[in-house]
CSV table of C-alpha atoms in Angstrom, one decimal:
chain,number,residue,atom,x,y,z
A,1,MET,CA,-27.0,62.0,185.5
A,2,LYS,CA,-23.2,62.0,185.9
A,3,LEU,CA,-22.8,60.2,182.6
A,4,ASN,CA,-24.9,62.9,180.8
A,5,LYS,CA,-22.8,65.6,182.4
A,6,TYR,CA,-19.6,63.9,181.3
A,7,ILE,CA,-20.9,63.5,177.7
A,8,HIS,CA,-22.0,67.2,177.7
A,9,ILE,CA,-18.6,68.4,178.9
A,10,ASN,CA,-16.7,66.3,176.2
A,11,ILE,CA,-19.0,67.5,173.5
A,12,ASN,CA,-18.4,71.1,174.5
A,13,LYS,CA,-14.6,70.4,174.5
A,14,LYS,CA,-14.8,68.9,171.0
A,15,ILE,CA,-16.8,71.9,169.8
A,16,SER,CA,-14.4,74.3,171.4
A,17,HIS,CA,-11.4,72.6,169.9
A,18,ARG,CA,-13.0,72.5,166.5
A,19,ALA,CA,-14.0,76.2,166.7
A,20,ILE,CA,-10.4,77.1,167.7
A,21,LEU,CA,-9.1,75.1,164.8
A,22,ILE,CA,-11.5,76.7,162.3
A,23,ALA,CA,-10.6,80.1,163.7
A,24,LEU,CA,-6.9,79.4,163.3
A,25,ILE,CA,-7.4,78.2,159.7
A,26,LEU,CA,-9.5,81.3,158.9
A,27,LEU,CA,-6.8,83.5,160.5
A,28,ILE,CA,-4.0,81.8,158.5
A,29,ALA,CA,-6.1,82.2,155.4
A,30,VAL,CA,-6.7,85.9,156.1
A,31,ILE,CA,-3.0,86.5,156.9
A,32,GLY,CA,-2.0,84.6,153.7
A,33,CYS,CA,-4.4,86.6,151.6
A,34,SER,CA,-3.1,89.8,153.2
A,35,ILE,CA,0.5,88.8,152.5
A,36,GLY,CA,-0.5,87.9,148.9
A,37,ILE,CA,-2.2,91.3,148.5
A,38,ILE,CA,0.7,93.1,150.0
A,39,LYS,CA,3.2,91.2,147.8
A,40,HIS,CA,1.0,91.8,144.7
A,41,ASN,CA,0.8,95.5,145.5
A,42,HIS,CA,4.6,95.6,146.0
A,43,ASP,CA,5.2,93.7,142.7
A,44,GLU,CA,2.9,96.1,140.9
A,45,LYS,CA,4.6,99.1,142.4
A,46,ILE,CA,8.0,97.7,141.3
A,47,LYS,CA,6.7,97.0,137.8
A,48,SER,CA,5.3,100.5,137.6
A,49,GLN,CA,8.6,102.0,138.8
A,50,GLN,CA,10.5,99.9,136.3
A,51,THR,CA,8.3,101.0,133.4
A,52,MET,CA,8.6,104.6,134.4
A,53,ILE,CA,12.4,104.5,134.7
A,54,ALA,CA,12.8,102.5,131.5
A,55,ASN,CA,10.7,105.0,129.6
A,56,LYS,CA,12.5,108.1,131.0
A,57,THR,CA,16.0,106.8,130.5
A,58,ALA,CA,15.1,105.7,127.0
A,59,ALA,CA,13.8,109.2,126.3
A,60,TYR,CA,17.0,110.8,127.5
A,61,ALA,CA,19.1,108.4,125.4
A,62,THR,CA,17.0,109.1,122.3
A,63,ASP,CA,17.3,112.8,122.7
A,64,LEU,CA,21.1,112.5,123.1
A,65,LYS,CA,21.3,110.4,119.9
A,66,ASP,CA,19.1,112.9,118.0
A,67,SER,CA,21.5,115.7,119.1
A,68,ALA,CA,23.9,115.2,116.2
A,69,ALA,CA,25.9,118.3,117.0
A,70,LEU,CA,27.5,116.9,120.2
A,71,THR,CA,30.9,116.5,118.7
A,72,THR,CA,32.9,119.2,120.7
A,73,ASP,CA,33.3,119.9,124.4
A,74,GLU,CA,31.6,123.2,123.9
A,75,ALA,CA,28.6,121.7,122.3
A,76,ILE,CA,28.2,119.1,125.1
A,77,VAL,CA,28.5,121.8,127.8
A,78,ASP,CA,25.9,124.0,126.0
A,79,TYR,CA,23.5,121.0,125.8
A,80,LEU,CA,23.9,120.2,129.5
A,81,VAL,CA,23.5,123.8,130.6
A,82,ASN,CA,20.3,124.2,128.5
A,83,TRP,CA,19.0,120.9,129.8
A,84,SER,CA,19.5,121.9,133.4
A,85,LYS,CA,17.7,125.1,132.8
A,86,ASN,CA,14.7,123.4,131.2
A,87,LYS,CA,14.6,120.8,134.1
A,88,ASP,CA,15.2,123.3,136.8
A,89,VAL,CA,18.3,121.5,138.1
A,90,SER,CA,21.1,123.5,139.7
A,91,CYS,CA,24.1,123.7,137.4
A,92,THR,CA,27.6,125.3,137.2
A,93,VAL,CA,30.5,125.0,134.7
A,94,ASP,CA,34.1,125.3,135.6
A,95,ASP,CA,37.2,126.4,133.6
A,96,TYR,CA,37.9,122.8,132.4
A,97,ASN,CA,34.5,122.2,130.8
A,98,ASN,CA,33.2,120.2,133.8
A,99,VAL,CA,29.5,120.6,134.2
A,100,ILE,CA,28.4,120.1,137.8
A,101,MET,CA,24.7,119.6,138.8
A,102,HIS,CA,23.6,119.5,142.4
A,103,VAL,CA,20.5,118.2,144.2
A,104,SER,CA,20.2,119.1,147.9
A,105,ALA,CA,19.3,116.4,150.5
A,106,ASP,CA,15.7,116.0,151.7
A,107,LYS,CA,15.3,116.8,155.4
A,108,GLU,CA,14.9,113.1,156.2
A,109,PHE,CA,18.3,112.3,154.5
A,110,LYS,CA,20.4,115.1,156.0
A,111,GLN,CA,22.6,112.6,157.8
A,112,SER,CA,23.1,110.3,154.8
A,113,LYS,CA,26.4,110.1,153.1
A,114,PRO,CA,26.6,112.3,150.0
A,115,THR,CA,26.4,110.6,146.6
A,116,VAL,CA,28.6,111.8,143.7
A,117,ILE,CA,28.3,110.6,140.1
A,118,VAL,CA,31.3,111.3,137.9
A,119,CYS,CA,30.2,110.8,134.2
A,120,SER,CA,33.3,111.1,132.0
A,121,TYR,CA,32.6,112.3,128.4
A,122,ASP,CA,34.6,112.2,125.2
A,123,SER,CA,33.4,114.5,122.5
A,124,LYS,CA,35.3,112.5,119.9
A,125,SER,CA,33.5,109.3,120.8
A,126,PHE,CA,30.3,110.6,122.2
A,127,ASP,CA,28.1,107.7,121.0
A,128,ALA,CA,29.9,105.5,123.5
A,129,CYS,CA,28.9,107.9,126.3
A,130,ILE,CA,25.1,107.9,125.7
A,131,GLY,CA,24.3,105.2,128.3
A,132,SER,CA,26.3,106.8,131.1
A,133,PHE,CA,24.8,110.3,130.1
A,134,ALA,CA,21.2,109.0,130.2
A,135,LEU,CA,21.8,107.5,133.7
A,136,SER,CA,23.4,110.7,135.0
A,137,LEU,CA,20.7,112.9,133.6
A,138,TYR,CA,18.0,110.7,135.0
A,139,MET,CA,19.5,110.8,138.5
A,140,ALA,CA,20.0,114.6,138.4
A,141,LYS,CA,16.3,115.1,137.7
A,142,ASN,CA,14.6,112.0,139.2
A,143,SER,CA,16.6,110.8,142.2
A,144,GLY,CA,13.6,111.8,144.3
A,145,LYS,CA,13.6,113.2,147.9
A,146,THR,CA,16.7,111.4,149.1
A,147,GLY,CA,20.3,112.4,150.0
A,148,GLU,CA,22.6,115.0,148.6
A,149,LEU,CA,23.6,114.2,145.0
A,150,THR,CA,26.3,115.8,142.9
A,151,VAL,CA,26.5,114.8,139.2
A,152,ILE,CA,29.7,115.8,137.5
A,153,PHE,CA,30.0,115.6,133.7
A,154,ALA,CA,33.8,115.5,133.5
A,155,GLN,CA,35.6,116.4,130.3
A,156,ASN,CA,37.7,113.4,129.2
A,157,THR,CA,38.3,113.8,125.5
A,158,GLY,CA,40.8,111.3,124.2
A,159,GLN,CA,40.9,109.7,127.6
A,160,SER,CA,42.9,112.7,128.9
A,161,PHE,CA,41.0,112.9,132.2
A,162,ASP,CA,41.7,116.6,132.1
A,163,GLY,CA,38.4,117.4,133.7
A,164,ILE,CA,38.5,115.3,136.8
A,165,ALA,CA,42.3,116.0,137.2
A,166,ASN,CA,41.6,119.7,137.6
A,167,ILE,CA,38.2,119.8,139.4
A,168,ASP,CA,37.6,121.5,142.7
A,169,SER,CA,38.0,119.2,145.7
A,170,LYS,CA,34.9,120.7,147.4
A,171,TYR,CA,32.7,118.3,145.4
A,172,PHE,CA,34.2,115.2,147.2
A,173,LYS,CA,33.3,115.4,150.9
A,174,ASP,CA,34.5,112.9,153.4
A,175,ASN,CA,32.6,109.6,153.3
A,176,SER,CA,31.0,110.4,149.9
A,177,ASN,CA,29.8,107.4,147.8
A,178,VAL,CA,31.3,108.1,144.4
A,179,PHE,CA,30.2,106.3,141.2
A,180,CYS,CA,32.6,106.8,138.3
A,181,LEU,CA,30.8,106.1,135.0
A,182,ASN,CA,32.3,105.0,131.7
A,183,GLY,CA,30.6,104.2,128.4
A,184,GLY,CA,31.2,100.8,126.8
A,185,SER,CA,29.7,98.0,124.7
A,186,GLU,CA,28.8,96.0,127.8
A,187,SER,CA,27.5,96.9,131.3
A,188,PHE,CA,29.4,95.9,134.5
A,189,CYS,CA,30.8,97.1,137.8
A,190,SER,CA,34.5,97.2,138.4
A,191,LEU,CA,36.4,97.3,141.7
A,192,ASN,CA,39.7,97.3,139.9
A,193,THR,CA,40.7,99.4,136.8
A,194,GLY,CA,44.0,99.5,134.9
A,195,CYS,CA,47.0,101.6,134.5
A,196,SER,CA,48.1,102.9,131.0
A,197,SER,CA,50.8,104.4,129.0
A,198,SER,CA,50.6,106.7,126.0
A,199,TYR,CA,53.3,106.7,123.2
A,200,GLN,CA,54.4,108.7,120.3
A,201,PHE,CA,56.5,107.2,117.5
A,202,THR,CA,58.0,109.7,115.0
A,203,LYS,CA,59.9,109.2,111.7
A,204,SER,CA,60.9,111.7,109.0
A,205,PHE,CA,60.6,110.7,105.3
A,206,ASP,CA,61.7,112.0,101.9
A,207,THR,CA,59.3,112.3,99.0
A,208,ARG,CA,59.6,111.8,95.2
A,209,LYS,CA,57.4,112.4,92.2
A,210,PRO,CA,55.1,109.4,91.5
A,211,LYS,CA,56.2,107.0,88.8
A,212,GLY,CA,52.8,105.5,88.3
A,213,SER,CA,49.8,107.2,86.6
A,214,LYS,CA,46.9,105.9,88.7
A,215,ALA,CA,46.0,106.7,92.4
A,216,ILE,CA,43.6,104.8,94.6
A,217,LYS,CA,42.3,106.0,97.9
A,218,ILE,CA,41.3,103.1,100.3
A,219,THR,CA,39.2,103.8,103.3
A,220,ILE,CA,37.7,102.0,106.3
A,221,ASP,CA,35.1,104.2,108.0
A,222,GLY,CA,32.0,104.2,110.2
A,223,LEU,CA,33.4,102.4,113.2
A,224,PRO,CA,32.1,103.5,116.7
A,225,GLY,CA,35.5,104.0,118.4
A,226,GLY,CA,35.7,103.7,122.1
A,227,VAL,CA,38.1,102.8,124.9
A,228,PRO,CA,40.4,99.7,124.6
A,229,GLY,CA,39.3,97.2,127.2
A,230,LEU,CA,35.7,98.5,127.2
A,231,VAL,CA,34.8,97.2,123.7
A,232,PRO,CA,35.2,93.6,122.3
A,233,SER,CA,38.8,92.6,121.6
A,234,SER,CA,37.6,91.6,118.0
A,235,TYR,CA,37.2,95.3,117.1
A,236,PRO,CA,38.7,95.9,113.7
A,237,ASN,CA,41.3,98.6,114.2
A,238,PRO,CA,41.2,100.4,110.8
A,239,ILE,CA,44.8,101.6,111.1
A,240,LYS,CA,46.0,98.1,111.7
A,241,GLU,CA,43.7,96.6,109.0
A,242,LEU,CA,45.1,98.9,106.3
A,243,GLY,CA,48.6,98.5,107.6
A,244,ASP,CA,48.4,94.8,107.3
A,245,MET,CA,46.8,95.1,103.8
A,246,LEU,CA,49.8,97.2,102.6
A,247,ALA,CA,52.2,94.7,104.1
A,248,SER,CA,50.3,91.9,102.3
A,249,PHE,CA,50.6,93.9,99.0
A,250,LYS,CA,54.4,94.0,99.4
A,251,THR,CA,54.7,90.4,100.3
A,252,ASN,CA,52.6,89.3,97.2
A,253,ALA,CA,54.3,91.6,94.7
A,254,TYR,CA,51.5,94.2,94.3
A,255,ILE,CA,53.8,97.1,93.5
A,256,PHE,CA,52.7,100.5,94.8
A,257,GLN,CA,54.0,103.8,96.0
A,258,LEU,CA,52.6,105.3,99.3
A,259,ALA,CA,51.2,108.8,99.0
A,260,ASP,CA,49.6,109.2,102.4
A,261,PHE,CA,48.2,107.3,105.4
A,262,VAL,CA,46.0,108.9,108.2
A,263,GLY,CA,43.6,107.7,110.8
A,264,GLY,CA,42.2,108.1,114.3
A,265,THR,CA,42.4,111.0,116.7
A,266,ASP,CA,44.5,110.2,119.7
A,267,ALA,CA,46.5,107.4,121.4
A,268,GLN,CA,44.0,106.3,124.1
A,269,THR,CA,40.9,105.6,122.0
A,270,LEU,CA,40.1,103.2,119.2
A,271,PRO,CA,40.1,104.8,115.8
A,272,LYS,CA,36.8,105.2,113.9
A,273,SER,CA,38.4,105.4,110.5
A,274,ALA,CA,41.6,105.4,108.5
A,275,SER,CA,42.6,105.9,104.9
A,276,THR,CA,45.6,105.5,102.6
A,277,THR,CA,46.3,106.6,99.1
A,278,ILE,CA,48.6,104.6,96.9
A,279,VAL,CA,50.0,105.1,93.4
A,280,ILE,CA,50.2,102.2,90.9
A,281,ASN,CA,51.0,101.6,87.3
A,282,GLU,CA,48.0,101.8,84.9
A,283,ASN,CA,48.8,98.2,83.8
A,284,ASP,CA,48.2,97.0,87.4
A,285,LEU,CA,44.9,98.8,87.8
A,286,LYS,CA,42.7,95.8,87.0
A,287,LYS,CA,44.7,93.5,89.3
A,288,PHE,CA,44.5,96.0,92.2
A,289,ASN,CA,40.7,96.5,91.7
A,290,GLU,CA,40.1,92.8,91.8
A,291,LYS,CA,42.2,92.4,94.9
A,292,LEU,CA,40.5,95.4,96.7
A,293,GLU,CA,37.1,94.1,95.7
A,294,SER,CA,37.9,90.8,97.3
A,295,ILE,CA,39.2,92.5,100.5
A,296,SER,CA,36.2,94.8,100.6
A,297,THR,CA,33.7,92.0,100.3
A,298,LYS,CA,35.4,89.9,103.1
A,299,TYR,CA,35.7,92.9,105.4
A,300,ASN,CA,32.1,94.0,105.0
A,301,GLU,CA,30.7,90.5,105.4
A,302,LYS,CA,32.7,90.0,108.5
A,303,TYR,CA,32.1,93.3,110.3
A,304,GLN,CA,28.9,95.0,109.1
A,305,GLY,CA,26.7,92.7,111.1
A,306,LYS,CA,28.4,93.8,114.3
A,307,TYR,CA,29.2,97.4,113.3
A,308,PRO,CA,26.4,98.4,110.8
A,309,GLY,CA,28.0,101.7,110.0
A,310,THR,CA,31.4,100.4,108.9
A,311,VAL,CA,32.4,100.0,105.4
A,312,PHE,CA,35.6,99.2,103.4
A,313,SER,CA,35.7,101.2,100.2
A,314,TYR,CA,38.1,102.3,97.5
A,315,LYS,CA,38.1,104.7,94.6
A,316,GLU,CA,40.3,106.2,92.0
A,317,VAL,CA,41.5,109.7,92.8
A,318,LYS,CA,43.6,112.5,91.3
A,319,LEU,CA,47.3,111.6,91.1
A,320,PRO,CA,49.2,113.2,94.0
A,321,LYS,CA,52.2,115.4,93.4
A,322,LYS,CA,54.4,113.5,95.8
A,323,VAL,CA,54.9,110.0,97.2
A,324,LEU,CA,57.2,108.6,100.0
A,325,LYS,CA,60.6,107.5,98.9
A,326,THR,CA,60.5,103.7,98.5
A,327,SER,CA,62.8,102.9,101.5
A,328,ASP,CA,60.8,105.3,103.8
A,329,SER,CA,57.5,103.8,102.6
A,330,ASP,CA,58.8,100.2,103.2
A,331,ALA,CA,59.9,101.3,106.7
A,332,PHE,CA,56.6,102.8,107.5
A,333,VAL,CA,54.6,99.8,106.4
A,334,SER,CA,56.9,97.5,108.2
A,335,LEU,CA,56.5,99.5,111.4
A,336,LEU,CA,52.7,99.4,111.2
A,337,TYR,CA,52.8,95.7,110.6
A,338,THR,CA,55.2,95.1,113.6
A,339,LEU,CA,53.5,97.4,116.1
A,340,LEU,CA,51.3,95.6,118.7
A,341,ASP,CA,47.6,96.1,118.6
A,342,GLY,CA,44.6,94.4,120.3
A,343,VAL,CA,44.8,91.8,123.1
A,344,TYR,CA,48.2,91.7,124.7
A,345,TYR,CA,47.6,89.3,127.5
A,346,LYS,CA,44.8,87.1,128.9
A,347,ASP,CA,45.1,85.0,132.1
A,348,ASP,CA,44.4,81.2,132.3
A,349,ASN,CA,40.7,81.9,132.7
A,350,ASP,CA,40.6,83.9,129.5
A,351,LYS,CA,40.2,87.1,131.4
A,352,LEU,CA,41.5,90.2,129.6
A,353,GLU,CA,44.4,91.6,131.5
A,354,SER,CA,46.3,93.9,129.1
A,355,THR,CA,45.5,95.6,125.7
A,356,VAL,CA,47.5,97.6,123.2
A,357,ASN,CA,46.1,100.1,120.7
A,358,ILE,CA,47.4,102.0,117.7
A,359,GLY,CA,45.1,105.0,118.1
A,360,CYS,CA,46.2,107.5,115.5
A,361,VAL,CA,48.5,108.2,112.5
A,362,LYS,CA,49.2,111.8,111.4
A,363,GLU,CA,51.3,113.3,108.7
A,364,SER,CA,53.0,116.7,108.7
A,365,GLU,CA,55.6,118.1,106.4
A,366,ASN,CA,58.0,115.2,105.7
A,367,GLU,CA,57.2,113.4,109.0
A,368,TYR,CA,54.7,110.9,110.2
A,369,THR,CA,53.7,110.3,113.8
A,370,ILE,CA,52.0,107.2,115.2
A,371,TYR,CA,50.2,107.5,118.6
A,372,ALA,CA,49.6,104.3,120.6
A,373,SER,CA,48.7,103.2,124.1
A,374,GLY,CA,48.9,100.2,126.5
A,375,HIS,CA,46.4,99.3,129.2
A,376,SER,CA,46.9,96.7,131.9
A,377,LEU,CA,45.7,95.5,135.3
A,378,ASP,CA,49.3,94.8,136.2
A,379,LYS,CA,52.1,97.3,136.5
A,380,SER,CA,54.7,94.8,135.4
A,381,SER,CA,52.8,94.2,132.1
A,382,ILE,CA,52.6,97.9,131.3
A,383,LYS,CA,56.4,98.2,131.8
A,384,GLU,CA,56.8,95.2,129.5
A,385,ILE,CA,54.6,97.0,126.9
A,386,ASP,CA,56.7,100.1,127.3
A,387,ASN,CA,59.9,98.2,126.6
A,388,THR,CA,58.4,96.2,123.7
A,389,TYR,CA,57.3,99.4,121.9
A,390,LYS,CA,60.7,101.0,122.6
A,391,THR,CA,62.5,98.0,121.2
A,392,ILE,CA,60.4,97.9,118.0
A,393,CYS,CA,61.1,101.6,117.5
A,394,GLY,CA,64.8,101.2,118.1
A,395,LEU,CA,65.0,98.4,115.5
A,396,SER,CA,63.0,100.5,113.0
A,397,ASN,CA,65.1,103.6,113.6
A,398,VAL,CA,62.0,105.4,114.8
A,399,GLU,CA,61.9,108.1,117.5
A,400,TYR,CA,60.1,106.7,120.7
A,401,ALA,CA,58.5,108.8,123.4
A,402,LYS,CA,56.3,107.8,126.3
A,403,THR,CA,54.0,110.8,126.6
A,404,ASP,CA,51.6,110.1,129.5
A,405,SER,CA,50.5,107.5,132.0
A,406,GLU,CA,47.5,106.7,134.2
A,407,ASP,CA,47.5,104.9,137.6
A,408,LEU,CA,46.0,101.6,138.7
A,409,TRP,CA,43.0,101.7,140.9
A,410,LYS,CA,42.0,99.0,143.4
A,411,GLY,CA,38.6,99.1,145.2
A,412,ASN,CA,37.2,97.2,148.1
A,413,GLU,CA,34.9,94.3,147.4
A,414,ASP,CA,33.8,94.2,151.1
A,415,SER,CA,33.0,97.9,151.3
A,416,GLU,CA,29.7,99.0,152.7
A,417,MET,CA,29.0,101.0,149.5
A,418,ASN,CA,29.5,97.9,147.3
A,419,THR,CA,27.3,95.7,149.5
A,420,LEU,CA,24.6,98.4,149.6
A,421,PHE,CA,24.6,98.9,145.8
A,422,LEU,CA,24.6,95.1,145.2
A,423,ASN,CA,21.5,94.7,147.4
A,424,ALA,CA,19.9,97.7,145.8
A,425,TYR,CA,20.4,96.3,142.3
A,426,ARG,CA,19.0,92.9,143.4
A,427,GLU,CA,16.0,94.6,145.0
A,428,TYR,CA,15.2,96.5,141.9
A,429,SER,CA,15.9,94.0,139.1
A,430,GLY,CA,15.9,90.6,140.8
A,431,ASN,CA,19.3,89.9,139.5
A,432,SER,CA,22.9,90.7,140.4
A,433,PRO,CA,25.0,93.1,138.3
A,434,ASP,CA,28.0,91.7,136.5
A,435,TYR,CA,31.5,92.4,138.0
A,436,LEU,CA,34.5,92.7,135.8
A,437,ASP,CA,38.0,94.1,136.4
A,438,THR,CA,39.0,96.1,133.3
A,439,PRO,CA,42.4,97.1,132.0
A,440,ALA,CA,40.9,100.4,130.9
A,441,SER,CA,41.8,103.5,133.0
A,442,SER,CA,39.1,105.3,134.9
A,443,ALA,CA,38.4,108.5,136.9
A,444,ALA,CA,38.6,106.5,140.2
A,445,PRO,CA,42.4,107.1,140.9
A,446,TYR,CA,41.9,110.8,140.4
A,447,VAL,CA,39.0,110.8,142.9
A,448,GLU,CA,41.1,108.9,145.3
A,449,LYS,CA,43.9,111.5,145.0
A,450,ILE,CA,41.4,114.3,145.7
A,451,ASN,CA,40.0,112.6,148.8
A,452,ASP,CA,41.0,109.1,149.9
A,453,ASN,CA,38.2,109.1,152.4
A,454,CYS,CA,35.6,108.6,149.6
A,455,ASN,CA,34.0,105.3,148.8
A,456,ILE,CA,34.3,104.5,145.1
A,457,MET,CA,32.8,102.2,142.5
A,458,VAL,CA,33.4,102.2,138.7
A,459,ILE,CA,30.4,101.3,136.4
A,460,THR,CA,30.6,100.8,132.7
A,461,LEU,CA,27.3,101.2,130.8
A,462,ASN,CA,25.8,100.6,127.5
A,463,GLU,CA,22.3,101.7,126.6
A,464,ASN,CA,20.6,98.4,127.2
A,465,SER,CA,21.0,98.4,131.0
A,466,VAL,CA,20.6,102.0,131.9
A,467,ASP,CA,17.2,101.5,133.5
A,468,ASN,CA,18.4,98.7,135.8
A,469,TYR,CA,21.4,100.8,137.0
A,470,ALA,CA,19.2,103.9,137.4
A,471,GLY,CA,16.7,101.9,139.5
A,472,ALA,CA,19.4,100.4,141.6
A,473,MET,CA,21.0,103.8,142.2
A,474,VAL,CA,17.7,105.3,143.4
A,475,ASN,CA,17.2,102.4,145.8
A,476,PHE,CA,20.9,102.8,146.9
A,477,MET,CA,20.2,106.4,147.9
A,478,ILE,CA,16.9,105.5,149.6
A,479,ASN,CA,18.6,102.7,151.6
A,480,ASN,CA,21.5,105.0,152.4
A,481,ARG,CA,19.3,106.9,154.9
A,482,LYS,CA,20.9,107.3,158.3
């Protein structure tokens, strides 16, 4: 009897343990399935959000590209004002062509730090601004019920920073998180941006009647322009390309007289086009045509794949009434050849530190003026560039003037804003954004002067990554809730 009772008790214990084990297994399975369902639903939600953001930002970018008339500050302001009316977004315009859009904080985000987006625009190189514009427009309309948001489209034609330099300080409250946006060929975040100098080189010239009977106009056109340091260093500056070509003609006994040379729009941006007209003897026409055809073929083969709109072309034109005196022509060509352009300095890790740019050549009555700029992450390098240009002008008997300068900006890698944005970008895209210090100037030092109690990041955008940055910025504002 005792034995049977003992066996019965042990059997019950075994059954009880087995039941518990089975229950635990079932519970774990249920939990696992629940977690899987939750993760699946979360992933589907993220995918749906990503699709929506990608479609909307692409639509904004397409509309901007289709608006071919956005070539003046006034046209850009009109576009933004009409857009805000159609989208029911609060909008004001100040006396410096800054367009300010405002979204009030939702009641759950009243204590969150304000977010400010400063989107610099350049009417002379608007194509480069499309990515940053598309992001800014998306945020103004679709940031959702989050914190206070101010989107400032700041006039920056010719990298003048006139808009942000003159804006009302009321838009930058204490502890605001400020994103300064630039347009570029790549997308990356910057916590350091460069200082710059602008220059003007002037030289008078005398003219003569042309000796030759044939005139050829040579043109490089269709380049996108942009800001030095924000486009590849292999960008073919058309002013420098044509200047080097004329220097090569002189070296190789291709005799010509220079009638004109023009290109670009300002010192601080890369020129989109340049042209020169030369006068030659009729007997040399065939030789020049063969040489120019060879140059044209090589240029177009080298650059049209990367810059589909660009073309090197030449054609015979009407004989001009005047050409530069030979000695003045030689001095001008020599100066163009000698002036620095492109990469000035890279560090031991091949990181771009300093750039120089011949941005514009203009002619007035018996005087030509060359506008150039230097950009650097190091103040000593920009002083060196200043002195180098000054020395070249002195040796060439050319009047030198430094006309403007922009300050360095140094951010904080360990700031709460940077950490929060980095996590928001990872949460949205699954990847980390690229970080790159750039010698190009930015709006950041101007914001810092307005209110040094703001948190600042600089973001450079092309069209290919607008959706990821837009999603990250929305998450940033959601996660910023206090």
